[in-house]
CSV table of C-alpha atoms in Angstrom, one decimal:
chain,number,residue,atom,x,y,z
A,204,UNK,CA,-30.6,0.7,-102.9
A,205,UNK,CA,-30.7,-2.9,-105.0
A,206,UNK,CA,-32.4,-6.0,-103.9
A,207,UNK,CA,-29.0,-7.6,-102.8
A,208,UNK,CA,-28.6,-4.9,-100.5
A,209,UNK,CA,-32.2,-4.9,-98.8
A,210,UNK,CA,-32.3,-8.9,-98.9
A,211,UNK,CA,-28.4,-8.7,-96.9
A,212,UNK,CA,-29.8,-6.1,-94.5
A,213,UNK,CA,-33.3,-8.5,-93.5
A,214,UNK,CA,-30.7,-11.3,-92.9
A,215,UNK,CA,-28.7,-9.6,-91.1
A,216,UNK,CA,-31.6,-7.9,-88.7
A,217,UNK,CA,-33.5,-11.3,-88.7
A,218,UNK,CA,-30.1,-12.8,-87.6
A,219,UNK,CA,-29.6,-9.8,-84.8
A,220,UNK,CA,-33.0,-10.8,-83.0
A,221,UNK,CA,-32.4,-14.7,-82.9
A,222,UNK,CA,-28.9,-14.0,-81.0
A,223,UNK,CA,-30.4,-11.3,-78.7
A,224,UNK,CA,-33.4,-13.9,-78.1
A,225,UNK,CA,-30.8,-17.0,-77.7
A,226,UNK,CA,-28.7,-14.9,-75.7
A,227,UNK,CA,-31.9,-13.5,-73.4
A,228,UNK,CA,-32.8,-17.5,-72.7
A,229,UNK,CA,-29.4,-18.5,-71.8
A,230,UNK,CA,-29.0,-15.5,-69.0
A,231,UNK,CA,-32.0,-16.6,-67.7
A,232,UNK,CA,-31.5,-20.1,-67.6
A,233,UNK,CA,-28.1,-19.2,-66.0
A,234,UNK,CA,-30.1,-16.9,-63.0
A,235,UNK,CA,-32.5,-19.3,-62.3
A,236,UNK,CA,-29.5,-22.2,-61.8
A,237,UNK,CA,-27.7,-19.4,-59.6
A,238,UNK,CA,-31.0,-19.0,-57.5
A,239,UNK,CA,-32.0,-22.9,-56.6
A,240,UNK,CA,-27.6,-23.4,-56.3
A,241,UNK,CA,-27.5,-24.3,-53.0
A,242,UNK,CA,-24.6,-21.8,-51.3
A,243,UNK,CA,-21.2,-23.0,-49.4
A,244,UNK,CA,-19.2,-21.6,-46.8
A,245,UNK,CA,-15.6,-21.7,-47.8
A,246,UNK,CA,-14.6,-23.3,-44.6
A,247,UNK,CA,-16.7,-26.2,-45.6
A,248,UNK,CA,-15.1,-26.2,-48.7
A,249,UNK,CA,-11.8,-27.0,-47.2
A,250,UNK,CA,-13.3,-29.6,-44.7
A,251,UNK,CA,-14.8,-30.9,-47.4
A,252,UNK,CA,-11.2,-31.6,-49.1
A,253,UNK,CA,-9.7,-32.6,-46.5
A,254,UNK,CA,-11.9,-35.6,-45.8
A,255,UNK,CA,-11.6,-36.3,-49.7
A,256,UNK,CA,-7.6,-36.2,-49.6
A,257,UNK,CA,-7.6,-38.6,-46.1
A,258,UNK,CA,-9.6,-40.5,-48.2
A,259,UNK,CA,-7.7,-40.4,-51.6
A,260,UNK,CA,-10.1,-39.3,-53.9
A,261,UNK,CA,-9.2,-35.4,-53.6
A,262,UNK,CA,-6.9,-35.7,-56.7
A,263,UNK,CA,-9.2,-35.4,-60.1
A,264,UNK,CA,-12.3,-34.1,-57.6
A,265,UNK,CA,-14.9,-31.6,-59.3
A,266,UNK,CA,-18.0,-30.1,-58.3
A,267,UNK,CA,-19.9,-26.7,-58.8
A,268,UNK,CA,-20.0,-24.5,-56.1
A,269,UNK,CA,-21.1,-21.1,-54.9
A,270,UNK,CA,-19.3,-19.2,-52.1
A,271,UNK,CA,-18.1,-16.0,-51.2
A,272,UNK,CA,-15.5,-14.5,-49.0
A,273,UNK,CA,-13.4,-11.1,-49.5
A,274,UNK,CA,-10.6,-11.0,-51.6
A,275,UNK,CA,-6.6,-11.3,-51.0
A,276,UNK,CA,-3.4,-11.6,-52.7
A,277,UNK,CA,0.3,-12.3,-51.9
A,278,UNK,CA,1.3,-9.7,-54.1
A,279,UNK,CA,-1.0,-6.0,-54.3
A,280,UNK,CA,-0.8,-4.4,-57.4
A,281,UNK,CA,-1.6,-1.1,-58.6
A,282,UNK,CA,-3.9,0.5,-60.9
A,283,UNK,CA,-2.0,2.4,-63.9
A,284,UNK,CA,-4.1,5.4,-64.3
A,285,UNK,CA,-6.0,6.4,-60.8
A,286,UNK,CA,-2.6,4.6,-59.1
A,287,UNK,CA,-4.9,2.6,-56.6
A,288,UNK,CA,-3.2,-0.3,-54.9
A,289,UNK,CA,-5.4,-3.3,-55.3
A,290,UNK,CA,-5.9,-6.7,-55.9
A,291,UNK,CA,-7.0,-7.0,-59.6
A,292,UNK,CA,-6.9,-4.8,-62.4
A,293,UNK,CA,-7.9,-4.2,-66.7
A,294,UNK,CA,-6.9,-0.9,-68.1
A,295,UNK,CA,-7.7,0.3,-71.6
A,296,UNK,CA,-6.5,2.7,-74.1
A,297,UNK,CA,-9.3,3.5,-76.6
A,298,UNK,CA,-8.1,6.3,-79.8
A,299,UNK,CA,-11.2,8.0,-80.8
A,300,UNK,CA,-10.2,9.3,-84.7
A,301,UNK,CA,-11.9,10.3,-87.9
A,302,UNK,CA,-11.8,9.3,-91.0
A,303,UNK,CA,-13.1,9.7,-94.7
A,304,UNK,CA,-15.6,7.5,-95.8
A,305,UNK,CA,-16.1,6.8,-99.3
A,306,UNK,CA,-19.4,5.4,-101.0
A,307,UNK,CA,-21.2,5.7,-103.9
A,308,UNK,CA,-25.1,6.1,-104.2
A,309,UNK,CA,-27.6,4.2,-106.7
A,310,UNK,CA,-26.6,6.6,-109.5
A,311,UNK,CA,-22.6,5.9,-109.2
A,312,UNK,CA,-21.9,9.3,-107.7
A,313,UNK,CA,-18.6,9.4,-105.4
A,314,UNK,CA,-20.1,10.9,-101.9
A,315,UNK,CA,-17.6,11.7,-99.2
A,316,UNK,CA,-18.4,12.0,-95.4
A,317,UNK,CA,-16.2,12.1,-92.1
A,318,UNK,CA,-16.9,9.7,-90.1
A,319,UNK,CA,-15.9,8.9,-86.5
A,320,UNK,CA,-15.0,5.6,-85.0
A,321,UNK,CA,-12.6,3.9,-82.3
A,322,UNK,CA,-10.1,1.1,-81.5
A,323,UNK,CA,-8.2,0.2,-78.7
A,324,UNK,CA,-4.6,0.7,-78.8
A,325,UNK,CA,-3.8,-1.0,-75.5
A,326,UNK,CA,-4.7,-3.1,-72.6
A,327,UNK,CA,-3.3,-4.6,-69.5
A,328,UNK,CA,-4.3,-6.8,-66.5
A,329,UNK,CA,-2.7,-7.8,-63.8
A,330,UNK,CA,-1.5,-11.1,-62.9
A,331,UNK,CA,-0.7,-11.7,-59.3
A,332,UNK,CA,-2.6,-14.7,-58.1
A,333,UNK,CA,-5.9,-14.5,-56.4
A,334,UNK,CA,-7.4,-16.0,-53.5
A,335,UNK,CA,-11.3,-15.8,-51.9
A,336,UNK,CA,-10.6,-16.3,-48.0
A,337,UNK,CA,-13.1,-16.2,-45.1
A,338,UNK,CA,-11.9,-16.3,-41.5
A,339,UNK,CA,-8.4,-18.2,-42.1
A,340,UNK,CA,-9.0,-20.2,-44.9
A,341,UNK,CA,-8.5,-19.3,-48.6
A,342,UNK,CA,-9.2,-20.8,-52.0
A,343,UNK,CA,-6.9,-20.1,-55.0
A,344,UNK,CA,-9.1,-18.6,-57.5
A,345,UNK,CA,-8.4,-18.9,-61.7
A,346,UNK,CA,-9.6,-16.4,-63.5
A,347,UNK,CA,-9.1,-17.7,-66.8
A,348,UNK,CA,-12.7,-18.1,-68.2
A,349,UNK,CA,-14.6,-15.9,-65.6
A,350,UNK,CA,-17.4,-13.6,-66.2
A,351,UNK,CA,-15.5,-10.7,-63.9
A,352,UNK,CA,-17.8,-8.3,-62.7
A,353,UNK,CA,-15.3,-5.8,-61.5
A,354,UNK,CA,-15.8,-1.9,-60.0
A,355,UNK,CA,-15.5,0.4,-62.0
A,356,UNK,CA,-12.6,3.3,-61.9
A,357,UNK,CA,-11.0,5.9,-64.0
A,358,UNK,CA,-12.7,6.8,-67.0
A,359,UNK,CA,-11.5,9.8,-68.4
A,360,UNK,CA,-11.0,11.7,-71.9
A,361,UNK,CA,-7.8,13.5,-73.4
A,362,UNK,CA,-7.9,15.3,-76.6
A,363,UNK,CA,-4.5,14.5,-79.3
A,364,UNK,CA,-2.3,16.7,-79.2
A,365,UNK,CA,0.7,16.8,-81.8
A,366,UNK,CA,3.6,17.8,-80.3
A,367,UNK,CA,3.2,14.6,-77.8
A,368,UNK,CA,4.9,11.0,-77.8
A,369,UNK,CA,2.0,8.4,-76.6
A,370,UNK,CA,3.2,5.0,-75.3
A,371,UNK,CA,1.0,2.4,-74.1
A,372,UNK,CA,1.7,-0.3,-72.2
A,373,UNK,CA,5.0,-0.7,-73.7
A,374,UNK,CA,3.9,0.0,-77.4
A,375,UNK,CA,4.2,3.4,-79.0
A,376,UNK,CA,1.6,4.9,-81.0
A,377,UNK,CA,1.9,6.1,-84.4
A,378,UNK,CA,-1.1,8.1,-85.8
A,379,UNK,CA,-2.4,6.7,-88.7
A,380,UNK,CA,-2.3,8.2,-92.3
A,381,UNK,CA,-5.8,9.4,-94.0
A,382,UNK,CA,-6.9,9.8,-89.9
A,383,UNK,CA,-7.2,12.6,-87.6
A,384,UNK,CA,-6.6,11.4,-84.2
A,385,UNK,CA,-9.1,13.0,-81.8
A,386,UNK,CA,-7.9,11.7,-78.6
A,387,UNK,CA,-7.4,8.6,-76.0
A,388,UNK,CA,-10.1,7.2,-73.5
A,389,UNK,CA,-8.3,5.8,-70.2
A,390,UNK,CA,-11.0,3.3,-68.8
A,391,UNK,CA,-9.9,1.0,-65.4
A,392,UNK,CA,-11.6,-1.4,-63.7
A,393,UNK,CA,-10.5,-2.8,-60.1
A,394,UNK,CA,-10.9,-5.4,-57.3
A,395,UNK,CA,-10.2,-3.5,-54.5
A,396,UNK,CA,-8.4,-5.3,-51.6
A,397,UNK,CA,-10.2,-7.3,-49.3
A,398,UNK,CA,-13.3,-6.5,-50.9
A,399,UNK,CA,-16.6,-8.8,-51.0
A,400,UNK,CA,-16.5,-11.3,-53.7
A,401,UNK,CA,-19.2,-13.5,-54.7
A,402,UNK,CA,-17.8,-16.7,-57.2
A,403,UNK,CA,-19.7,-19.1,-58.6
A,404,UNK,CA,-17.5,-21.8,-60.4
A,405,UNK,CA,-15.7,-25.2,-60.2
A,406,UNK,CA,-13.9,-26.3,-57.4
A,407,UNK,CA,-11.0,-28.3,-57.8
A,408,UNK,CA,-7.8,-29.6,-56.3
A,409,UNK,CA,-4.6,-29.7,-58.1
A,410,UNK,CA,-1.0,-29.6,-56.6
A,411,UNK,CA,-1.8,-29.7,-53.1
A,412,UNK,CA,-4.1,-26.2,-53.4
A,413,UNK,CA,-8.2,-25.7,-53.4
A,414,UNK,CA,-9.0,-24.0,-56.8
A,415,UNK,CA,-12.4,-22.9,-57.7
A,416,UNK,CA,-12.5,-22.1,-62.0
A,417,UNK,CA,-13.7,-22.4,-65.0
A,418,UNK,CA,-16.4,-25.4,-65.3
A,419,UNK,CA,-15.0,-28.3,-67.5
A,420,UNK,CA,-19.0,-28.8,-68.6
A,421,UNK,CA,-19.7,-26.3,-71.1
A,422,UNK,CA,-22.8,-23.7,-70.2
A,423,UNK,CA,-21.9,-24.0,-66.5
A,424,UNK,CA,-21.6,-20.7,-64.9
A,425,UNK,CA,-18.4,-19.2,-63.7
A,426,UNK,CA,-18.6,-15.9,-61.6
A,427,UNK,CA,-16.4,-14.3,-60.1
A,428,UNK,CA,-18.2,-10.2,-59.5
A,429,UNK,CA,-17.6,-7.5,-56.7
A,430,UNK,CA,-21.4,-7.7,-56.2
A,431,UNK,CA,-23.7,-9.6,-54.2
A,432,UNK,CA,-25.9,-12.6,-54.7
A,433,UNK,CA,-28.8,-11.1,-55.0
A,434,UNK,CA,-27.6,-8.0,-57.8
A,435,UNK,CA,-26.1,-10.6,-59.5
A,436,UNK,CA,-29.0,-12.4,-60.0
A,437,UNK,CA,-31.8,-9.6,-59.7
């Protein structure tokens, strides 16, 4: 191995431990904020509003909040691969292949090795609005942004076989040349109807509607996770 090579793989390890250190600070900082955040119920949210809008200051209102309240949605969807019906959903298609590598050693011998990797060949989520409701009020929720901390679902393994056509999502897949497909990893993650769902975010009113989204400071949290307060921030 040169000296380009060893100086190129200190950078790149120095560089490794700075982001995981940066990265370690920021998820603290972000717990500790969730912790002291003082919690609102959503109907005093939408009390809230409504004084504001009798008022005429609801229009252009922001302000961080933390709520919860179980999902809904005007229109249920359902999960492509375990066929659940349920509020939210991602779905990935990953190919697991092999390849040849080729590389040369310090000497300029060819050395040849297979070598496996993966991409994902497809994805979907679903799009039917959200809302977070408690009792009979609900808040219009925008995902765009969110840290989603969804429940997990299928996850399952099928080996390539040749004499099959594989379409995903729409798209066909055609197997690379100088690759030998091994086979396609179904992963799906869900919001289950009605479930529990704590949301940390910015609360806003546009249109005539309550939204809660993505925080127009930068470094504010937005949450939106199928778990609890307190495994969020554990």
């Amino acid at each position: 191995m040169n000296m380009t090579a060893i100086v190129v793989g200190a950078l790149v390890a120095v560089l490794g431990v700075y982001l995981a250190v940066v990265q370690k600070k920021k998820t603290e900082g972000i717990v500790i904020e969730l912790k002291f955040m003082k919690p609102i119920s959503l109907p005093e949210i939408v009390a809230n509003m409504e004084n504001l809008e009798k008022e005429g200051l609801a229009e252009g209102y922001r302000d961080m909040v933390q709520t919860n309240g179980k999902v809904v949605t005007e229109e249920e969807v359902t999960a492509p691969y375990s066929n659940k019906v349920c509020a939210y959903f991602e779905a990935t298609v990953t190919r697991e292949y092999e390849e040849e590598e080729v590389t040369k050693d310090k000497d300029g011998n060819t050395q040849r090795r297979r070598v496996r990797r993966s991409e994902e060949v497809g994805s979907q989520k679903s799009d039917a609005p959200l809302y977070l409701k408690d009792g009979d009020v609900k808040v219009a929720l925008d995902l765009d942004g969110a840290n989603l901390q969804l429940k997990d679902g299928i996850d399952r393994f099928e080996p390539y076989k040749d004499d099959n056509t594989y379409e995903f999502f729409g798209l066909r897949f055609t197997n690379h040349a100088g690759a030998r497909t091994i086979g396609f990893r179904y992963k799906e993650q869900i919001i289950p109807l009605n479930h529990p769902l704590y949301v940390v975010g910015e609360l806003r009113s546009s249109a005539d509607e309550i939204h809660i989204g993505k925080p127009s400071e930068k470094g504010k949290p937005f949450i939106i996770s199928v778990k609890s307060k307190d495994e969020v921030t554990v």
